[in-house]
CSV table of C-alpha atoms and ligand atoms in Angstrom, one decimal:
chain,number,residue,atom,x,y,z
A,1,UNK,CA,6.6,15.0,-3.6
A,2,UNK,CA,5.2,16.3,-0.4
A,3,UNK,CA,2.8,14.8,1.9
A,4,UNK,CA,0.5,17.8,1.5
A,5,UNK,CA,0.3,17.1,-2.4
A,6,UNK,CA,-1.2,13.5,-2.2
A,7,UNK,CA,-2.9,13.7,1.2
A,8,UNK,CA,-3.8,17.2,2.2
A,9,UNK,CA,-3.9,17.1,6.2
A,10,UNK,CA,-7.5,18.4,6.5
A,11,UNK,CA,-8.7,15.7,3.8
A,12,UNK,CA,-6.6,13.0,5.5
A,13,UNK,CA,-7.7,13.9,8.9
A,14,UNK,CA,-11.3,13.9,7.8
A,15,UNK,CA,-10.7,10.3,6.3
A,16,UNK,CA,-9.1,9.1,9.5
A,17,UNK,CA,-12.0,10.5,11.7
A,18,UNK,CA,-14.4,8.3,9.7
A,19,UNK,CA,-12.2,5.5,9.7
A,20,UNK,CA,-12.2,5.5,13.5
A,21,UNK,CA,-16.1,5.6,13.6
A,22,UNK,CA,-15.8,2.7,11.0
A,23,UNK,CA,-13.3,0.8,13.3
A,24,UNK,CA,-15.4,1.0,16.5
A,25,UNK,CA,-18.5,-0.5,14.6
A,26,UNK,CA,-16.5,-3.2,12.8
A,27,UNK,CA,-14.2,-4.1,15.9
A,28,UNK,CA,-17.2,-3.7,18.4
A,29,UNK,CA,-18.2,-7.2,17.4
A,30,UNK,CA,-15.3,-8.8,19.0
A,31,UNK,CA,-16.6,-12.3,18.4
A,32,UNK,CA,-16.2,-11.9,14.7
A,33,UNK,CA,-12.3,-11.4,15.0
A,34,UNK,CA,-10.0,-14.1,14.3
A,35,UNK,CA,-6.3,-14.6,15.4
A,36,UNK,CA,-3.9,-15.2,12.5
A,37,UNK,CA,-0.2,-16.0,12.4
A,38,UNK,CA,2.2,-13.6,10.8
A,39,UNK,CA,0.8,-12.9,7.3
A,40,UNK,CA,4.4,-12.6,5.9
A,41,UNK,CA,6.5,-15.6,7.2
A,42,UNK,CA,3.6,-17.7,9.0
A,43,UNK,CA,5.2,-17.5,12.3
A,44,UNK,CA,2.8,-17.6,15.3
A,45,UNK,CA,5.4,-16.4,17.9
A,46,UNK,CA,4.7,-12.6,18.4
A,47,UNK,CA,4.6,-10.0,21.0
A,48,UNK,CA,2.0,-7.3,21.3
A,49,UNK,CA,3.4,-4.2,19.4
A,50,UNK,CA,0.7,-1.5,19.4
A,51,UNK,CA,-2.9,-1.3,20.4
A,52,UNK,CA,-5.0,1.2,18.4
A,53,UNK,CA,-8.7,2.0,18.5
A,54,UNK,CA,-9.1,-1.4,20.2
A,55,UNK,CA,-7.3,-3.3,17.5
A,56,UNK,CA,-4.0,-5.1,18.5
A,57,UNK,CA,-1.1,-5.2,16.2
A,58,UNK,CA,1.3,-7.9,16.8
A,59,UNK,CA,5.0,-7.8,16.2
A,60,UNK,CA,6.3,-11.2,14.4
A,61,UNK,CA,9.3,-12.7,16.4
A,62,UNK,CA,10.4,-14.3,13.2
A,63,UNK,CA,10.4,-11.3,10.6
A,64,UNK,CA,9.5,-8.1,12.7
A,65,UNK,CA,6.3,-7.7,10.6
A,66,UNK,CA,3.6,-5.8,12.4
A,67,UNK,CA,0.0,-7.1,11.7
A,68,UNK,CA,-3.4,-6.8,13.2
A,69,UNK,CA,-4.3,-9.9,15.1
A,70,UNK,CA,-7.0,-10.9,16.0
A,71,UNK,CA,-8.6,-9.4,12.7
A,72,UNK,CA,-12.1,-9.0,11.1
A,73,UNK,CA,-12.8,-11.9,9.1
A,74,UNK,CA,-12.4,-11.8,5.0
A,75,UNK,CA,-16.1,-11.7,4.9
A,76,UNK,CA,-16.3,-8.7,7.4
A,77,UNK,CA,-13.8,-6.9,5.6
A,78,UNK,CA,-15.5,-7.6,2.3
A,79,UNK,CA,-18.7,-6.0,3.6
A,80,UNK,CA,-16.5,-3.0,5.1
A,81,UNK,CA,-15.1,-2.1,1.6
A,82,UNK,CA,-18.4,-2.3,0.2
A,83,UNK,CA,-20.4,-0.1,2.8
A,84,UNK,CA,-18.2,1.8,5.1
A,85,UNK,CA,-18.3,5.7,5.3
A,86,UNK,CA,-14.6,6.1,5.3
A,87,UNK,CA,-14.4,4.0,2.2
A,88,UNK,CA,-16.9,6.0,0.4
A,89,UNK,CA,-15.0,9.2,1.5
A,90,UNK,CA,-11.8,7.9,0.1
A,91,UNK,CA,-13.3,6.8,-3.3
A,92,UNK,CA,-15.4,10.0,-3.6
A,93,UNK,CA,-14.0,13.2,-1.8
A,94,UNK,CA,-10.4,12.2,-1.1
A,95,UNK,CA,-9.2,10.5,-4.3
A,96,UNK,CA,-11.2,12.8,-6.6
A,97,UNK,CA,-9.4,15.9,-4.9
A,98,UNK,CA,-6.0,14.4,-5.0
A,99,UNK,CA,-6.3,12.7,-8.3
A,100,UNK,CA,-4.3,14.9,-10.6
A,101,UNK,CA,-1.3,15.2,-8.0
A,102,UNK,CA,-1.4,11.5,-7.7
A,103,UNK,CA,-1.5,11.0,-11.4
A,104,UNK,CA,1.4,13.0,-11.9
A,105,UNK,CA,3.7,12.2,-9.0
A,106,UNK,CA,2.8,8.5,-8.5
A,107,UNK,CA,0.9,6.8,-11.4
A,108,UNK,CA,2.8,8.3,-14.3
A,109,UNK,CA,6.0,7.3,-13.1
A,110,UNK,CA,4.8,3.9,-12.1
A,111,UNK,CA,3.6,3.4,-15.7
A,112,UNK,CA,7.1,4.4,-16.9
A,113,UNK,CA,8.8,2.0,-14.5
A,114,UNK,CA,6.4,-0.9,-15.6
A,115,UNK,CA,7.4,-0.4,-19.2
A,116,UNK,CA,11.1,-0.3,-18.3
A,117,UNK,CA,10.6,-3.6,-16.3
A,118,UNK,CA,8.7,-5.3,-19.0
A,119,UNK,CA,11.4,-4.0,-21.8
A,120,UNK,CA,14.0,-5.7,-19.5
A,121,UNK,CA,12.5,-9.1,-18.5
A,122,UNK,CA,9.9,-9.8,-21.2
A,123,UNK,CA,10.0,-10.4,-24.9
A,124,UNK,CA,6.6,-9.0,-25.1
A,125,UNK,CA,4.1,-7.5,-23.0
A,126,UNK,CA,0.6,-7.2,-24.5
A,127,UNK,CA,-1.7,-7.3,-21.5
A,128,UNK,CA,-1.3,-5.5,-18.3
A,129,UNK,CA,-3.5,-5.9,-15.4
A,130,UNK,CA,-3.8,-3.4,-12.6
A,131,UNK,CA,-5.2,-5.0,-9.3
A,132,UNK,CA,-7.2,-2.7,-7.3
A,133,UNK,CA,-7.6,-0.3,-10.1
A,134,UNK,CA,-9.4,2.3,-8.2
A,135,UNK,CA,-9.8,5.6,-10.3
A,136,UNK,CA,-8.3,4.0,-13.3
A,137,UNK,CA,-5.2,6.5,-13.2
A,138,UNK,CA,-2.7,3.9,-13.6
A,139,UNK,CA,-4.6,2.3,-16.4
A,140,UNK,CA,-4.8,5.6,-18.2
A,141,UNK,CA,-1.0,6.3,-17.7
A,142,UNK,CA,-0.2,2.8,-19.0
A,143,UNK,CA,-2.4,3.0,-21.8
A,144,UNK,CA,-1.1,6.4,-22.8
A,145,UNK,CA,2.5,4.9,-23.0
A,146,UNK,CA,1.3,2.9,-26.0
A,147,UNK,CA,3.7,0.0,-25.4
A,148,UNK,CA,0.9,-2.3,-24.2
A,149,UNK,CA,-1.6,-3.6,-26.5
A,150,UNK,CA,-4.4,-4.0,-23.8
A,151,UNK,CA,-4.8,-2.9,-20.2
A,152,UNK,CA,-7.3,-4.4,-17.9
A,153,UNK,CA,-8.5,-3.5,-14.3
A,154,UNK,CA,-9.6,-5.7,-11.6
A,155,UNK,CA,-11.7,-3.9,-9.1
A,156,UNK,CA,-14.2,-5.4,-6.5
A,157,UNK,CA,-15.7,-2.0,-5.5
A,158,UNK,CA,-18.6,-1.2,-7.7
A,159,UNK,CA,-18.3,2.4,-7.4
A,160,UNK,CA,-14.7,2.7,-8.4
A,161,UNK,CA,-15.1,-0.1,-11.1
A,162,UNK,CA,-17.8,2.2,-12.5
A,163,UNK,CA,-15.5,5.2,-12.4
A,164,UNK,CA,-12.7,3.2,-14.4
A,165,UNK,CA,-15.2,1.9,-16.9
A,166,UNK,CA,-16.4,5.3,-17.4
A,167,UNK,CA,-12.8,6.1,-18.4
A,168,UNK,CA,-13.1,3.7,-21.2
A,169,UNK,CA,-11.5,0.7,-19.5
A,170,UNK,CA,-12.3,-3.0,-19.2
A,171,UNK,CA,-12.9,-3.8,-15.6
A,172,UNK,CA,-13.2,-7.4,-13.9
A,173,UNK,CA,-15.6,-6.4,-11.1
A,174,UNK,CA,-14.2,-9.1,-8.6
A,175,UNK,CA,-11.6,-9.4,-5.6
A,176,UNK,CA,-8.6,-11.0,-7.3
A,177,UNK,CA,-9.0,-14.1,-5.0
A,178,UNK,CA,-12.1,-14.9,-6.7
A,179,UNK,CA,-10.7,-14.8,-10.2
A,180,UNK,CA,-10.7,-18.3,-11.6
A,181,UNK,CA,-7.3,-19.9,-12.7
A,182,UNK,CA,-6.8,-19.1,-16.2
A,183,UNK,CA,-9.6,-16.5,-16.4
A,184,UNK,CA,-6.8,-13.8,-16.9
A,185,UNK,CA,-3.4,-14.4,-18.4
A,186,UNK,CA,-1.3,-11.4,-18.1
A,187,UNK,CA,2.3,-10.6,-19.1
A,188,UNK,CA,2.5,-8.1,-16.3
A,189,UNK,CA,0.5,-7.1,-13.2
A,190,UNK,CA,0.5,-4.2,-10.8
A,191,UNK,CA,-0.8,-3.5,-7.5
A,192,UNK,CA,-0.4,-0.4,-5.7
A,193,UNK,CA,-1.0,0.0,-1.9
A,194,UNK,CA,-3.4,-3.0,-1.6
A,195,UNK,CA,-1.4,-5.6,0.2
A,196,UNK,CA,-1.6,-3.7,3.6
A,197,UNK,CA,-5.3,-3.8,3.6
A,198,UNK,CA,-6.2,-7.5,2.6
A,199,UNK,CA,-7.2,-10.3,5.1
A,200,UNK,CA,-4.7,-13.0,3.8
A,201,UNK,CA,-1.6,-11.4,1.9
A,202,UNK,CA,-0.3,-14.9,1.1
A,203,UNK,CA,-3.5,-15.9,-0.7
A,204,UNK,CA,-3.6,-12.5,-2.3
A,205,UNK,CA,-0.3,-12.7,-3.8
A,206,UNK,CA,-0.8,-16.3,-5.0
A,207,UNK,CA,-3.8,-15.1,-6.8
A,208,UNK,CA,-1.9,-12.4,-8.4
A,209,UNK,CA,0.6,-14.9,-9.5
A,210,UNK,CA,-2.2,-17.0,-11.0
A,211,UNK,CA,-3.1,-13.9,-13.2
A,212,UNK,CA,0.5,-14.0,-14.8
A,213,UNK,CA,1.4,-16.1,-17.6
A,214,UNK,CA,4.6,-18.2,-17.0
A,215,UNK,CA,7.7,-15.8,-17.0
A,216,UNK,CA,5.1,-12.8,-16.4
A,217,UNK,CA,6.0,-10.1,-14.1
A,218,UNK,CA,4.5,-8.0,-11.4
A,219,UNK,CA,5.0,-4.7,-9.8
A,220,UNK,CA,3.7,-4.1,-6.1
A,221,UNK,CA,3.9,-1.4,-3.8
A,222,UNK,CA,2.9,-1.2,0.1
A,223,UNK,CA,3.8,0.1,3.5
A,224,UNK,CA,6.7,-1.5,5.5
A,225,UNK,CA,7.0,-1.5,9.3
A,226,UNK,CA,10.7,-1.2,8.6
A,227,UNK,CA,10.5,2.3,7.2
A,228,UNK,CA,11.5,5.4,9.1
A,229,UNK,CA,8.4,7.3,9.8
A,230,UNK,CA,6.7,4.2,11.2
A,231,UNK,CA,9.5,3.2,13.4
A,232,UNK,CA,9.8,6.6,14.9
A,233,UNK,CA,6.3,7.5,15.1
A,234,UNK,CA,5.1,3.8,16.0
A,235,UNK,CA,1.6,4.1,17.8
A,236,UNK,CA,1.4,7.7,16.6
A,237,UNK,CA,1.9,6.9,12.9
A,238,UNK,CA,-1.3,7.5,10.9
A,239,UNK,CA,-0.2,4.6,8.6
A,240,UNK,CA,-0.9,2.4,11.6
A,241,UNK,CA,-4.8,2.6,11.6
A,242,UNK,CA,-7.3,-0.2,11.8
A,243,UNK,CA,-9.4,-1.5,10.1
A,244,UNK,CA,-7.9,-0.3,6.9
A,245,UNK,CA,-4.2,-1.1,7.5
A,246,UNK,CA,-3.9,-4.6,8.7
A,247,UNK,CA,-0.5,-5.8,7.3
A,248,UNK,CA,2.6,-3.5,7.7
A,249,UNK,CA,5.3,-6.1,6.7
A,250,UNK,CA,8.8,-5.7,7.3
A,251,UNK,CA,11.3,-5.9,4.5
A,252,UNK,CA,12.6,-9.4,5.8
A,253,UNK,CA,8.9,-10.4,6.0
A,254,UNK,CA,7.9,-9.4,2.3
A,255,UNK,CA,10.8,-11.4,0.9
A,256,UNK,CA,9.6,-14.4,2.9
A,257,UNK,CA,6.0,-13.7,1.5
A,258,UNK,CA,7.1,-13.5,-2.1
A,259,UNK,CA,9.0,-16.9,-1.7
A,260,UNK,CA,6.0,-18.5,0.0
A,261,UNK,CA,3.7,-17.5,-2.9
A,262,UNK,CA,6.2,-19.3,-5.3
A,263,UNK,CA,7.3,-16.1,-7.0
A,264,UNK,CA,11.0,-14.9,-7.6
A,265,UNK,CA,12.0,-11.7,-6.0
A,266,UNK,CA,13.7,-9.4,-8.8
A,267,UNK,CA,14.1,-6.5,-6.8
A,268,UNK,CA,12.7,-4.9,-3.4
A,269,UNK,CA,13.4,-1.2,-2.8
A,270,UNK,CA,12.0,1.6,-1.0
A,271,UNK,CA,11.7,4.7,-3.2
A,272,UNK,CA,9.6,6.5,-0.7
A,273,UNK,CA,10.0,10.4,-0.4
A,274,UNK,CA,7.7,11.1,2.3
A,275,UNK,CA,9.2,9.7,5.8
A,276,UNK,CA,11.0,12.8,6.9
A,277,UNK,CA,8.2,15.1,5.8
A,278,UNK,CA,5.5,12.8,7.6
A,279,UNK,CA,7.5,13.1,10.7
A,280,UNK,CA,7.7,16.9,10.3
A,281,UNK,CA,4.2,17.2,9.6
A,282,UNK,CA,3.0,14.9,12.7
A,283,UNK,CA,5.2,17.1,14.9
A,284,UNK,CA,3.9,20.3,13.4
A,285,UNK,CA,0.2,18.8,14.3
A,286,UNK,CA,1.4,17.9,18.0
A,287,UNK,CA,4.5,19.5,19.1
A,288,UNK,CA,4.3,17.7,22.5
A,289,UNK,CA,5.1,14.4,20.8
A,290,UNK,CA,8.1,12.5,22.1
A,291,UNK,CA,10.7,11.7,19.3
A,292,UNK,CA,14.0,9.7,19.7
A,293,UNK,CA,16.5,12.2,20.9
A,294,UNK,CA,18.4,11.8,17.6
A,295,UNK,CA,15.4,12.6,15.4
A,296,UNK,CA,14.4,15.7,17.4
A,297,UNK,CA,18.0,16.9,17.2
A,298,UNK,CA,17.9,16.5,13.5
A,299,UNK,CA,14.6,18.2,13.0
A,300,UNK,CA,15.4,21.1,15.2
A,301,UNK,CA,18.2,22.3,12.9
A,302,UNK,CA,15.5,22.8,10.2
A,303,UNK,CA,18.1,22.3,7.4
A,304,UNK,CA,16.4,21.4,4.3
A,305,UNK,CA,19.2,20.1,2.7
A,306,UNK,CA,20.4,17.7,5.2
A,307,UNK,CA,16.9,16.4,5.7
A,308,UNK,CA,16.5,15.8,1.9
A,309,UNK,CA,19.9,14.1,2.1
A,310,UNK,CA,18.6,12.0,4.9
A,311,UNK,CA,15.6,11.1,3.0
A,312,UNK,CA,17.7,10.0,0.0
A,313,UNK,CA,19.9,7.8,2.5
A,314,UNK,CA,16.6,6.1,3.5
A,315,UNK,CA,15.6,5.5,0.2
A,316,UNK,CA,18.9,3.9,-1.0
A,317,UNK,CA,19.2,1.8,2.2
A,318,UNK,CA,15.7,0.3,2.2
A,319,UNK,CA,14.7,2.4,5.4
A,320,UNK,CA,11.6,4.3,3.8
A,321,UNK,CA,8.2,3.1,4.6
A,322,UNK,CA,7.1,2.9,1.1
A,323,UNK,CA,8.2,-0.3,-0.6
A,324,UNK,CA,8.2,-1.4,-4.0
A,325,UNK,CA,8.5,-5.0,-5.2
A,326,UNK,CA,9.3,-6.5,-8.5
A,327,UNK,CA,8.6,-10.1,-8.8
A,328,UNK,CA,8.3,-12.9,-11.4
A,329,UNK,CA,6.3,-16.0,-12.0
A,330,UNK,CA,8.7,-19.1,-12.9
A,331,UNK,CA,8.9,-20.0,-16.6
A,332,UNK,CA,7.5,-23.6,-16.0
G,1,ZN,ZN1,6.9,-12.8,10.4
């Protein structure tokens, strides 16, 4: 997988440009911003990490998570995700044009992984629910496996919910936080790249736990500030962009968050494949960028094999910025 496959530079930069305009609009009303403690561990002690487009990202002293604070209120974010131009661009042009690459490289392997996790941990897995189902690609790939009796999407965005419905799937058109206790009782839940966007990750994760029957499992992915490309590029990282990405939690922070949500962490890994490619592409766009000496030296060699080897090292040692968690709800 290459960065250009799933987010071609021209499309991604157009998306970021729209996001910048949206951010100015949303963050311009500073009176609506609210300060929050670390969304991962709850610590209030922090230092200013990055300021970008007028949004302050704090670095938690307790767990080293990077998080936007003060941040737009939950209501302002809800409105943003319904109406903002960058959100519309993402769900129309961006996702549509990269959908098939994403299906093959991202969603098909995820569906297989979920089936494996269910096979390992559950006696039966009838109902699978995908939180933030978007285009319905995961639902399609999960249904195609034939191992689950029923797949259900949860999607608060009306346009995206309609797309998943048009593909023949049942969709609950709500934010997961608004689903009543007991309304959904799933054997397994998935949630890909949503955690970094939400106002309150703890409440969000507790809501996912509520969807699960006792003993049920969930597979989640998000971005982590512990990862290589974010650590190296820091304020230049395209993963640090308001108002979309509010929570770039560290590995330690994610572990704390899972425990606070009352879930058991079965595994936390960083299977990301793009860190080195992202840094290489950022340098290509801006050759004047200052990199740590070691990283500049490594890239200057232009040795594909050693870079691939380094990416594997990042994966194996939880140093990639793409993190995957498998969690379980207690039996009783
Ligand atoms: Zn923290």
